[in-house]
XYZ file of C-alpha atoms in Angstrom:
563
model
C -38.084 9.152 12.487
C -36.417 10.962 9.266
C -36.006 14.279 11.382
C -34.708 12.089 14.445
C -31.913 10.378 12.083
C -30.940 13.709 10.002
C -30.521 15.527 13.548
C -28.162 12.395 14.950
C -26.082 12.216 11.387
C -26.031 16.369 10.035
C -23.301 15.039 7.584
C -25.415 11.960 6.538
C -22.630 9.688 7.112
C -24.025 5.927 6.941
C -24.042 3.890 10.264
C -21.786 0.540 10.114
C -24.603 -1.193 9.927
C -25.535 0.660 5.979
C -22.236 0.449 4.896
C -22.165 -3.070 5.907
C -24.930 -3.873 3.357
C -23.237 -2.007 0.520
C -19.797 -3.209 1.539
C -19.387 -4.958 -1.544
C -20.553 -1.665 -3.805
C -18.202 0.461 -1.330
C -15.015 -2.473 -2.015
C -15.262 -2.452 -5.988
C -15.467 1.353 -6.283
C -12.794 1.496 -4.231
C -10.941 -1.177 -6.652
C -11.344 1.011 -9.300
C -10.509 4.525 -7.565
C -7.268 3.111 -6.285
C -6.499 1.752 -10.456
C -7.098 5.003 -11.406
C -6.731 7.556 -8.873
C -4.146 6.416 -5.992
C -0.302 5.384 -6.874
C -0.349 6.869 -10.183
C 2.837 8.060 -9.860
C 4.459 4.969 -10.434
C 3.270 5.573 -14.136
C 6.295 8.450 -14.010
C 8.169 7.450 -17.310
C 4.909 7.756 -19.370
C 4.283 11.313 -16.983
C 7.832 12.440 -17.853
C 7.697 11.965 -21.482
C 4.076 14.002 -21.691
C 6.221 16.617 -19.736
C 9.131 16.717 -22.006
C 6.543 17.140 -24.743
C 4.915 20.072 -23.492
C 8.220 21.954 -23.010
C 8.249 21.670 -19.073
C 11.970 22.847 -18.120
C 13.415 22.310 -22.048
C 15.411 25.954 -21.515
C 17.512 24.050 -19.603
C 18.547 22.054 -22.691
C 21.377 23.368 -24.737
C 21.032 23.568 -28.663
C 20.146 21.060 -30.730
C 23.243 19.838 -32.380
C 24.897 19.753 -28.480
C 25.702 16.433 -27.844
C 23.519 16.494 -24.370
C 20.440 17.289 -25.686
C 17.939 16.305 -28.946
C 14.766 16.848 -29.788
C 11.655 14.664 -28.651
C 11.813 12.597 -32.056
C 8.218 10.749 -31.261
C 6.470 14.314 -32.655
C 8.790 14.121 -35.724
C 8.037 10.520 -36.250
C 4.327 10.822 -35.918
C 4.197 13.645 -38.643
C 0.906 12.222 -39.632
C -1.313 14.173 -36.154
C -0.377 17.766 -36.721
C -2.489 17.827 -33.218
C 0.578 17.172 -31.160
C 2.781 20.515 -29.769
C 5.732 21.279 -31.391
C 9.125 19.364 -30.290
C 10.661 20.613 -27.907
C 14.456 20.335 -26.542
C 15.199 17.233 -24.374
C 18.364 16.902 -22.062
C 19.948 14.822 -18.944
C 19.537 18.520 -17.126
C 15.775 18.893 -17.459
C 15.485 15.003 -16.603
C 17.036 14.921 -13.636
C 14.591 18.524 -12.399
C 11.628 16.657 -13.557
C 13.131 13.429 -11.287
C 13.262 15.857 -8.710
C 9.374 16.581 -8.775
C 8.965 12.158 -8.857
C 10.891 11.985 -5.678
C 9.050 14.812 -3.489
C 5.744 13.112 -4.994
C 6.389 9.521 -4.169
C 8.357 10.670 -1.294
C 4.883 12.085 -0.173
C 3.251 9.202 -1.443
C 4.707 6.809 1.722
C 5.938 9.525 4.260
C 2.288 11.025 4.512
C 1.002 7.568 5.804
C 2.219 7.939 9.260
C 0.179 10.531 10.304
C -2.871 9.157 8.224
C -2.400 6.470 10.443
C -2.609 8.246 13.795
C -5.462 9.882 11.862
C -7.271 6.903 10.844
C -7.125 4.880 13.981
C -8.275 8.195 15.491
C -11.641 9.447 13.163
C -11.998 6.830 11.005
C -10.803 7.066 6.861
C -13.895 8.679 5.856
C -12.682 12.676 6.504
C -9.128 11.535 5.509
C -11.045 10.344 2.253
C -12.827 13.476 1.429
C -9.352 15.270 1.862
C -7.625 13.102 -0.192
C -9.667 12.936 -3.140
C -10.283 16.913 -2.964
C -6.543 16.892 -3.054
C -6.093 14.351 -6.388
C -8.429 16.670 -7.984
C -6.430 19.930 -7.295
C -3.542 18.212 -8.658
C -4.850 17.125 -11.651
C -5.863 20.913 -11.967
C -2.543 22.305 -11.015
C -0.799 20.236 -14.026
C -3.577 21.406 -16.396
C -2.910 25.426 -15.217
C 0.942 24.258 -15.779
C 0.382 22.920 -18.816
C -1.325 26.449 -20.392
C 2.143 27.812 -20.477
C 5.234 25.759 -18.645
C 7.780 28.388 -19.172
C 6.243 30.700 -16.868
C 4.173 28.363 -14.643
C 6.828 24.952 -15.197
C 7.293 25.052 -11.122
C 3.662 24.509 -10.010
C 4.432 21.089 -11.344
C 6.398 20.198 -8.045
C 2.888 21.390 -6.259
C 0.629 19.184 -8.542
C 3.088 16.583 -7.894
C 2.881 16.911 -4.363
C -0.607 17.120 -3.918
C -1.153 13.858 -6.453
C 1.091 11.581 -4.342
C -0.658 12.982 -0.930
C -4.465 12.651 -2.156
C -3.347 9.264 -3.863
C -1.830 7.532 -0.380
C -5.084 9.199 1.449
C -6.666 6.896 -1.207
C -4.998 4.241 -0.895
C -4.574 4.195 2.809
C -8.725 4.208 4.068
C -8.935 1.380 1.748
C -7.160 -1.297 3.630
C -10.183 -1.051 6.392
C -12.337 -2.133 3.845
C -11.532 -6.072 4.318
C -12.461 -6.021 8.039
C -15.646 -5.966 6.382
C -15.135 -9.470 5.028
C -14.100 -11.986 7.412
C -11.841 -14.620 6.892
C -11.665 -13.404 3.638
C -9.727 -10.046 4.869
C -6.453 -10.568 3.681
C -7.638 -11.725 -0.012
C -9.602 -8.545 0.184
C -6.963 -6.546 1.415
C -4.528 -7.981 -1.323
C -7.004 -7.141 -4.174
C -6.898 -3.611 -2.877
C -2.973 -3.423 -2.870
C -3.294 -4.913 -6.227
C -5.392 -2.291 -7.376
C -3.219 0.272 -6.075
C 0.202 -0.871 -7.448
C -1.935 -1.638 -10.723
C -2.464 2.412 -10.968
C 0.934 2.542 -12.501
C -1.186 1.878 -15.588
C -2.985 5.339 -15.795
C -0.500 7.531 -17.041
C 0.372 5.290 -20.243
C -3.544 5.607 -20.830
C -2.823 8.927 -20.198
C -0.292 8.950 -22.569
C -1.998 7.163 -25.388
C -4.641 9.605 -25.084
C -2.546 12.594 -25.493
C -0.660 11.072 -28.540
C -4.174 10.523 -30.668
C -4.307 14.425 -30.278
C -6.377 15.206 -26.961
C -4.413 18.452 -25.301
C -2.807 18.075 -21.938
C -5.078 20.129 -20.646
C -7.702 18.851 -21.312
C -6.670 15.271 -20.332
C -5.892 16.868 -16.858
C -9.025 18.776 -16.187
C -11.061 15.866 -17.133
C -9.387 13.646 -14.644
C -9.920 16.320 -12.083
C -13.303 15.971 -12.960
C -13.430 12.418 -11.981
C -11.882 12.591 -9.126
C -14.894 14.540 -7.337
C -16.770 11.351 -8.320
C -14.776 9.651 -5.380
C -15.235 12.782 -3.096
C -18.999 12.092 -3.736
C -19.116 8.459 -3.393
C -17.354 8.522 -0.060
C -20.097 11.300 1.340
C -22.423 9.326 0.772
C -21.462 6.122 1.413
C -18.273 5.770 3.619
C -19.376 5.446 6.993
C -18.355 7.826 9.853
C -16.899 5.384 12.636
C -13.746 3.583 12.365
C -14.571 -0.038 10.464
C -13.818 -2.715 13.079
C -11.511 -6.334 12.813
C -13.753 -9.375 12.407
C -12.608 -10.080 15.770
C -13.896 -7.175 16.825
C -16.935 -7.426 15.609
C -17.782 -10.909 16.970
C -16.749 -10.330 20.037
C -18.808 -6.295 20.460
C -21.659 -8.865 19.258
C -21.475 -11.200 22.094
C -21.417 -8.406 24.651
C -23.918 -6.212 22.462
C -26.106 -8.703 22.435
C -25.787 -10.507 25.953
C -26.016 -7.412 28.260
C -29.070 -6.781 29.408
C -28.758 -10.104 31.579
C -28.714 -9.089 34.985
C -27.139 -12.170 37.275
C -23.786 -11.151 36.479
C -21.254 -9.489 39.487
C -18.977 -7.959 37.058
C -16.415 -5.706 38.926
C -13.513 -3.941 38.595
C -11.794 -3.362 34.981
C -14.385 -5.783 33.931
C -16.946 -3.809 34.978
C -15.484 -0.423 33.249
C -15.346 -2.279 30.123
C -18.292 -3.949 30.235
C -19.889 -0.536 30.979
C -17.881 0.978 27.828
C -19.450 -1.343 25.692
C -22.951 -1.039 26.138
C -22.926 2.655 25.925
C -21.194 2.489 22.913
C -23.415 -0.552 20.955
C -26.831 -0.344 23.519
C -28.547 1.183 20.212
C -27.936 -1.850 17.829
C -30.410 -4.445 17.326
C -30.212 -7.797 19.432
C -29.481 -11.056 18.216
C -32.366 -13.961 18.712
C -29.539 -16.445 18.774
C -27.411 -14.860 21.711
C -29.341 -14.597 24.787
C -27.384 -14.960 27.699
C -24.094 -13.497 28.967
C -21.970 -15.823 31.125
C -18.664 -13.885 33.318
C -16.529 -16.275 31.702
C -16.657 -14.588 28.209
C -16.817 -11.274 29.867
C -13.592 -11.839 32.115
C -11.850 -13.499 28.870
C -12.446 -10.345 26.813
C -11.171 -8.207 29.764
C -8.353 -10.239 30.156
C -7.573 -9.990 26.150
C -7.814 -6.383 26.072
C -5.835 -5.584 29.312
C -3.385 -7.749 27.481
C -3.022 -6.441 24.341
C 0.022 -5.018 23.490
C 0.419 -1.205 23.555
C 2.042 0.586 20.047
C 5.636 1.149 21.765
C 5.660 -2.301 22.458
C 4.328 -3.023 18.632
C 6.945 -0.921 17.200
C 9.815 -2.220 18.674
C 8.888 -6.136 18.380
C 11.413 -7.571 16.583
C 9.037 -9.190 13.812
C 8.002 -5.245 13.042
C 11.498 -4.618 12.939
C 12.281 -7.124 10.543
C 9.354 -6.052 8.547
C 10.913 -2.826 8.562
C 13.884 -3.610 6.845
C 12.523 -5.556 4.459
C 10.220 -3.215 3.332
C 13.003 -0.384 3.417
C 15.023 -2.316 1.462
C 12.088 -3.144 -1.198
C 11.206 -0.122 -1.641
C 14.076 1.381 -2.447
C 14.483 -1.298 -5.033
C 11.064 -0.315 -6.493
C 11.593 3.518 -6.650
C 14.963 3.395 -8.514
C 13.971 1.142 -11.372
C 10.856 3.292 -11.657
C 12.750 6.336 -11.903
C 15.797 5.306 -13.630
C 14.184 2.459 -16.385
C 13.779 5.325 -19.066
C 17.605 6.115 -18.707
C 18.529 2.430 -18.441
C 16.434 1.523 -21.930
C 18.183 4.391 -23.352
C 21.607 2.683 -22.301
C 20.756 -0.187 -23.984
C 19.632 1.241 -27.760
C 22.380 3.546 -27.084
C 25.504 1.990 -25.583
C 28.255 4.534 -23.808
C 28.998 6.968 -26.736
C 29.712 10.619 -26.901
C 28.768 11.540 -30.560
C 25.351 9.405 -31.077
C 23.608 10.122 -34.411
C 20.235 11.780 -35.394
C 19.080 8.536 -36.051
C 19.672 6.265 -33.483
C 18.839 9.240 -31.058
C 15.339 8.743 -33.096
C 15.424 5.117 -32.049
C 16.281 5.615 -28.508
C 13.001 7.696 -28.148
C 10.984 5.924 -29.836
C 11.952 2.642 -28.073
C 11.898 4.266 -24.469
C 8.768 5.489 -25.372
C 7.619 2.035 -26.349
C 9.117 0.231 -23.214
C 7.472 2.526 -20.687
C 3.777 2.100 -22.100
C 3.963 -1.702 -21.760
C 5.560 -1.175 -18.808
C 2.639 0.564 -17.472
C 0.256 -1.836 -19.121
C 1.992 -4.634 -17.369
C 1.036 -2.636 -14.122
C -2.238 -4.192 -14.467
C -0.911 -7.930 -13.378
C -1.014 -6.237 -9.780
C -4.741 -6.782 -9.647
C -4.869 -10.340 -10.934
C -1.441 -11.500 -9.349
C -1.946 -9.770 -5.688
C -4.979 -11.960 -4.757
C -2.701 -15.080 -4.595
C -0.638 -13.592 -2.090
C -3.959 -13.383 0.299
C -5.001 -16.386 -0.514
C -1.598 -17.635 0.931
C -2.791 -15.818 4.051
C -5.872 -17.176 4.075
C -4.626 -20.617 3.830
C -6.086 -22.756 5.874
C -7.547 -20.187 8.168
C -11.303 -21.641 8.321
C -9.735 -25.043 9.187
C -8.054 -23.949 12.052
C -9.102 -23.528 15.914
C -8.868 -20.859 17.496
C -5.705 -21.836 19.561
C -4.427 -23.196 16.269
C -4.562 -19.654 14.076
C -1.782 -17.750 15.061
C 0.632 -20.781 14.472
C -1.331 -20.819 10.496
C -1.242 -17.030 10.508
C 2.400 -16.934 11.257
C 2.992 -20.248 9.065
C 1.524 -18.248 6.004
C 3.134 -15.341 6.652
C 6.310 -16.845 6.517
C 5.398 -18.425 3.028
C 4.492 -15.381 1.397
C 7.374 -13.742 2.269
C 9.953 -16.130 0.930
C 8.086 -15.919 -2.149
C 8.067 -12.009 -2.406
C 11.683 -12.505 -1.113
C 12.646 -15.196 -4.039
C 11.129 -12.959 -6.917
C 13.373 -9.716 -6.116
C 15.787 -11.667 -6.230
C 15.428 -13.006 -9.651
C 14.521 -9.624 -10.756
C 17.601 -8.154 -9.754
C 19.493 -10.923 -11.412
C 17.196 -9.711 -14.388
C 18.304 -5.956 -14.567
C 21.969 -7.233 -14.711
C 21.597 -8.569 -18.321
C 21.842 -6.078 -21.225
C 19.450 -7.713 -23.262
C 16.645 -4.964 -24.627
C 13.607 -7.892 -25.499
C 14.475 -9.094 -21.757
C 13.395 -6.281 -20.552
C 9.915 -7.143 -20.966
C 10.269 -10.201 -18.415
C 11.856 -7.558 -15.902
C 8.889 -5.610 -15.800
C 6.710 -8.850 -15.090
C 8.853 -9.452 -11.988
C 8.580 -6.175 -11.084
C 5.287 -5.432 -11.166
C 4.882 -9.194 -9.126
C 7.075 -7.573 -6.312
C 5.257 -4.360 -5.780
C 2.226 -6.106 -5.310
C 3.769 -8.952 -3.109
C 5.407 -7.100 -0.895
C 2.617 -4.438 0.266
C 0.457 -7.227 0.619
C 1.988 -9.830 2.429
C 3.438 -6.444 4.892
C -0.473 -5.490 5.223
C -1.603 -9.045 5.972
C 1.063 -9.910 8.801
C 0.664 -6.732 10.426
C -3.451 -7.775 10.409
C -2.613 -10.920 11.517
C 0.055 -10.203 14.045
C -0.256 -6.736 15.843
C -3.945 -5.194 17.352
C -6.147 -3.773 15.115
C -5.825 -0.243 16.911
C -1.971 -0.159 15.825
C -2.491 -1.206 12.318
C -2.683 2.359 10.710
C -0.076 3.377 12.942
C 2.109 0.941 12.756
C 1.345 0.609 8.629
C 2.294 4.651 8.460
C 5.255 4.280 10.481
C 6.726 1.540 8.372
C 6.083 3.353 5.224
C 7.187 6.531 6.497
C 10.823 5.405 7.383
C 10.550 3.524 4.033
C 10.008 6.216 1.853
C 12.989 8.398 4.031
C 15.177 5.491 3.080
C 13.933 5.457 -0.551
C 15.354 8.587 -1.220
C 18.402 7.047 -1.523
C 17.357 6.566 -5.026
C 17.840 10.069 -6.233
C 21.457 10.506 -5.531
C 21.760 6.889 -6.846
C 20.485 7.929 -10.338
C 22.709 11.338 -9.610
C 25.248 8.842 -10.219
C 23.805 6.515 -12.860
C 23.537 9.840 -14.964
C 26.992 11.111 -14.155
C 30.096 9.539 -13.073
C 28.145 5.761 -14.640
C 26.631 7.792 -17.719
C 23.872 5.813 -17.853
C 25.052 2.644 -16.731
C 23.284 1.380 -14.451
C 24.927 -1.647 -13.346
C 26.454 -1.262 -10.687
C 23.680 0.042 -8.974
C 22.108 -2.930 -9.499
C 24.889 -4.832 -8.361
C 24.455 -2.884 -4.960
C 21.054 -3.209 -5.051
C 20.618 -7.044 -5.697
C 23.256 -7.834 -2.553
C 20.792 -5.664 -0.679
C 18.262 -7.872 -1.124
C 19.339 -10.316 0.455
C 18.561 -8.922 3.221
C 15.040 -9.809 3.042
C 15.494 -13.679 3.964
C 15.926 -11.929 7.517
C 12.005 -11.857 8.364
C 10.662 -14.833 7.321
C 13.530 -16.436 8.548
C 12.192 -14.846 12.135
C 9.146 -15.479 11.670
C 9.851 -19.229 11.698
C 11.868 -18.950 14.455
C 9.265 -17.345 16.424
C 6.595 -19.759 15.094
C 8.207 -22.203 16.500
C 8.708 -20.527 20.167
C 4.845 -20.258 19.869
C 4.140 -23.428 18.857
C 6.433 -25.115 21.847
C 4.800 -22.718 23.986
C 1.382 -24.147 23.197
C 2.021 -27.724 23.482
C 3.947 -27.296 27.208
C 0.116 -25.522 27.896
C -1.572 -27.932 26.704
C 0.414 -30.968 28.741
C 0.906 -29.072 31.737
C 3.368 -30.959 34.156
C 1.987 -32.917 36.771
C 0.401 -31.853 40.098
C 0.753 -33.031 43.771
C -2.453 -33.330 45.027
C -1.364 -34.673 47.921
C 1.267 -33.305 50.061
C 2.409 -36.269 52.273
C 4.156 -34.560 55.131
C 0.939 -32.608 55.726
C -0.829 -34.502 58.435
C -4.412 -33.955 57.195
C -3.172 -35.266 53.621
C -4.346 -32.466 51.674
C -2.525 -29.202 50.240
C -0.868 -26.344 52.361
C -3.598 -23.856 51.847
C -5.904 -25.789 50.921
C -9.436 -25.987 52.825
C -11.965 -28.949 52.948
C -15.467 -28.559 52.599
């Protein structure tokens, strides 16, 4: 029997069936590889100041009495480790390089999804898994082998970059099939998972603290590319091979599965291809004592479903995708630029719009940007607490409802979440207008709120909305032309550091009249709930029919026999 299943499964993948039973060991490692392993990248102000202390780019600074550049005070004010490198020269020019490797990075981080997608839907996440987390741990390696001497080797950061926001989406991206494991639970399941994932902002401020109680860069690197074959090993062996299926997939393979070797039926046709399709794909699972019979009504319902079901042009250009689509476009863009430009924008604020700044308050600057980004990457961790209640907005109400009844609830809770995404970027760009440094703090809150929101409420409506087959595809596609349109943000903080010098407000301005634009889907979506629901009720009270036609002289129907 051992030979028989080693000879079927060479790779030892695990059947559905074993990584059903350790589906919940399978969904909390994967909590904690997406914390630590998957966005990270969103962590970039903590990553940029670890640069700027290991002389990455500094010859591009001028010298130090130049009124562009000044030297990274936090190694001067924490005279007391004499493990930390020497300072080094810090400038707008070397900032805005170092940007340049955060943009191609996050840029991969969202464009790569699209074909993931195709991937996934194709093979199933587990070889896209494997990749990915070989990937992270090259990355990790590059920066170390950057880090041993970064005026020679400073460009293999924009590889390491690269590589970190590819292996981290790959991450990221085979854990949303995860909840179909879970039922009517999938979309809390799923927003614990995006939570996790935006929550990974928090490793490089860990990072960060590390490094500054005198562990080398290197070595912080390497050991984190050690971890990251942890992941490579824990998907071998437990990730399973096929592609994991929808709940409602699952029930209804089990109905056929375990109905088919009934014989009365005179199944023909597309129902008979189907039907055929199915048992040759499931004939070697176990029956079900509690399912014995097969009628042709649930067969010819099923074939009717699936012949259907939407195909992924007809997905992708559906209006509430669409929507969706600018919304998320819009969001994101919104995200990226505060992450990229907050360090600058703190800076504005200790600083103000002067020319010749002294020592000293450049020694406050850095030490309060420094400050300001690791709580803002500590605050990353409300993601995994504050996600869930987004799913359980999905979820509302789900278990309650018929099966006529759910789309209307799906769509209903959709619409909710949105608004509520919708109503907190809103507030938060009202935040970033006021120049208050202590406010700051409650910025970051909303922030982190949003990212979370957003993914998750996009993830659960395309769950709830499109066919399960389109959901990687259609999930790629959105974040691919989302992270095209992102990169708006670096010749926005072109600006912010140039003609605005520093000032950010404007920007912001834009940016918060922008987001308006997000009412636009839920206010859809209610539109179209409506359609639906008026579409269910005329089916339900059909209008009346003749059943006798009066001018007919046998009294009955034209076409109609009698028995």
């Amino acid at each position: 029997m051992c030979e028989e299943r080693i000879h079927r499964h060479p790779d030892m993948a695990p059947s559905l069936q074993t990584a059903y039973a350790r589906r919940w060991w399978i969904a909390c490692t994967a909590v904690l590889e997406n914390l630590f392993f998957s966005a990270v990248l969103f962590g970039w102000g903590s990553l940029l100041i670890m640069l700027q202390q290991e002389g990455f780019y500094s010859h591009l600074c001028k010298e130090f009495n130049s009124s562009d550049s000044s030297v990274f005070s936090m190694n001067e004010s924490l005279t007391y480790n004499d493990t930390l490198p020497k300072p080094w020269l810090t400038c707008t020019d070397q900032e805005r390089v170092l940007n340049l490797g955060f943009t191609i990075g996050s840029f991969l981080l969202s464009a790569a999804t699209l074909p993931l997608g195709i991937l996934m839907d194709r093979y199933g996440p587990r070889p896209i898994r494997l990749v990915g987390s070989f990937c992270f741990a090259l990355s990790c390696a590059l920066m170390a082998l950057a880090g041993y001497d970064p005026s020679v080797l400073a460009p293999v950061i924009f590889l390491a970059l690269s590589l970190n926001g590819f292996g981290g989406i790959c991450l990221t991206f085979t854990s949303l099939t995860l909840p179909n494991m879970f039922g009517s639970l999938r979309s809390t399941m799923m927003s614990l998972m995006i939570g996790s994932y935006a929550s990974s902002a928090i490793t490089f401020p860990a990072l960060k603290l590390i490094y500054e109680a005198g562990v080398s860069f290197m070595g912080i690197m390497l050991g984190w590319s050690s971890l990251a074959c942890l992941i490579f090993l824990n998907c071998l062996i437990n990730w399973p091979k096929e592609s994991i299926p929808s709940p409602e997939e699952s029930a209804y393979m089990k109905k056929v599965i375990l109905r088919t070797l009934a014989v009365d039926h005179k199944v023909t046709g597309d129902q008979f291809y189907t039907h055929v399709a199915t048992v040759g794909q499931r004939l070697s699972q176990k029956d079900d004592p509690e399912d014995k019979h097969l009628s042709k009504e649930d067969l010819s319902k099923a074939a009717k479903n699936r012949g259907s079901s939407a195909t992924f042009l007809q997905s992708a250009s559906s209006s509430i995708f669409l929507f969706s689509l600018i919304t998320m476009m819009m969001t994101q863009l919104r995200i990226i630029f505060f992450m990229a430009s907050m360090n600058k924008m703190i800076e504005y604020l200790v600083l103000g719009p002067q020319n010749n700044i002294p020592a000293d308050l450049k020694l406050q600057a850095e030490y309060t940007v420094g400050l300001y980004s690791s709580v803002f990457g500590v605050m990353q961790l409300l993601c995994l607490f504050t996600c869930p209640f987004i799913g359980f907005v999905m979820d509302w109400k789900m278990k309650e409802s018929d099966e006529e009844s759910k789309q209307v609830q799906k769509l209903t809770n959709a619409t909710r979440a949105f608004v509520f995404t919708n109503i907190l970027l809103i507030i938060f760009g009202v935040l970033c207008l006021i120049s208050n440094l202590p406010l700051q703090f409650l910025t970051f809150i909303f922030h982190t709120m949003v990212r979370g929101f957003i993914h998750s409420a996009c993830g659960g409506l395309y769950a709830a909305v499109f066919p399960s087959g389109h959901f990687g595809t259609l999930t790629g596609l959105q974040s691919l032309l989302s992270a095209i349109f992102a990169l708006l943000q670096e010749p926005l903080y072109t600006a912010m550091l140039g003609p605005l010098r520093g000032n950010g407000f404007w920007v912001n301005v834009g940016l918060l009249i922008f987001s308006f634009a997000g009412f636009a889907l839920p206010g859809y979506l209610q539109i179209y709930r409506l359609r639906l629901k008026a579409q269910m009720t005329k089916e339900k009270d059909p209008a009346p029919v003749l059943l006798e036609d009066l001018n007919h002289p046998n009294g009955v129907l034209e076409g109609e026999t009698t028995a």
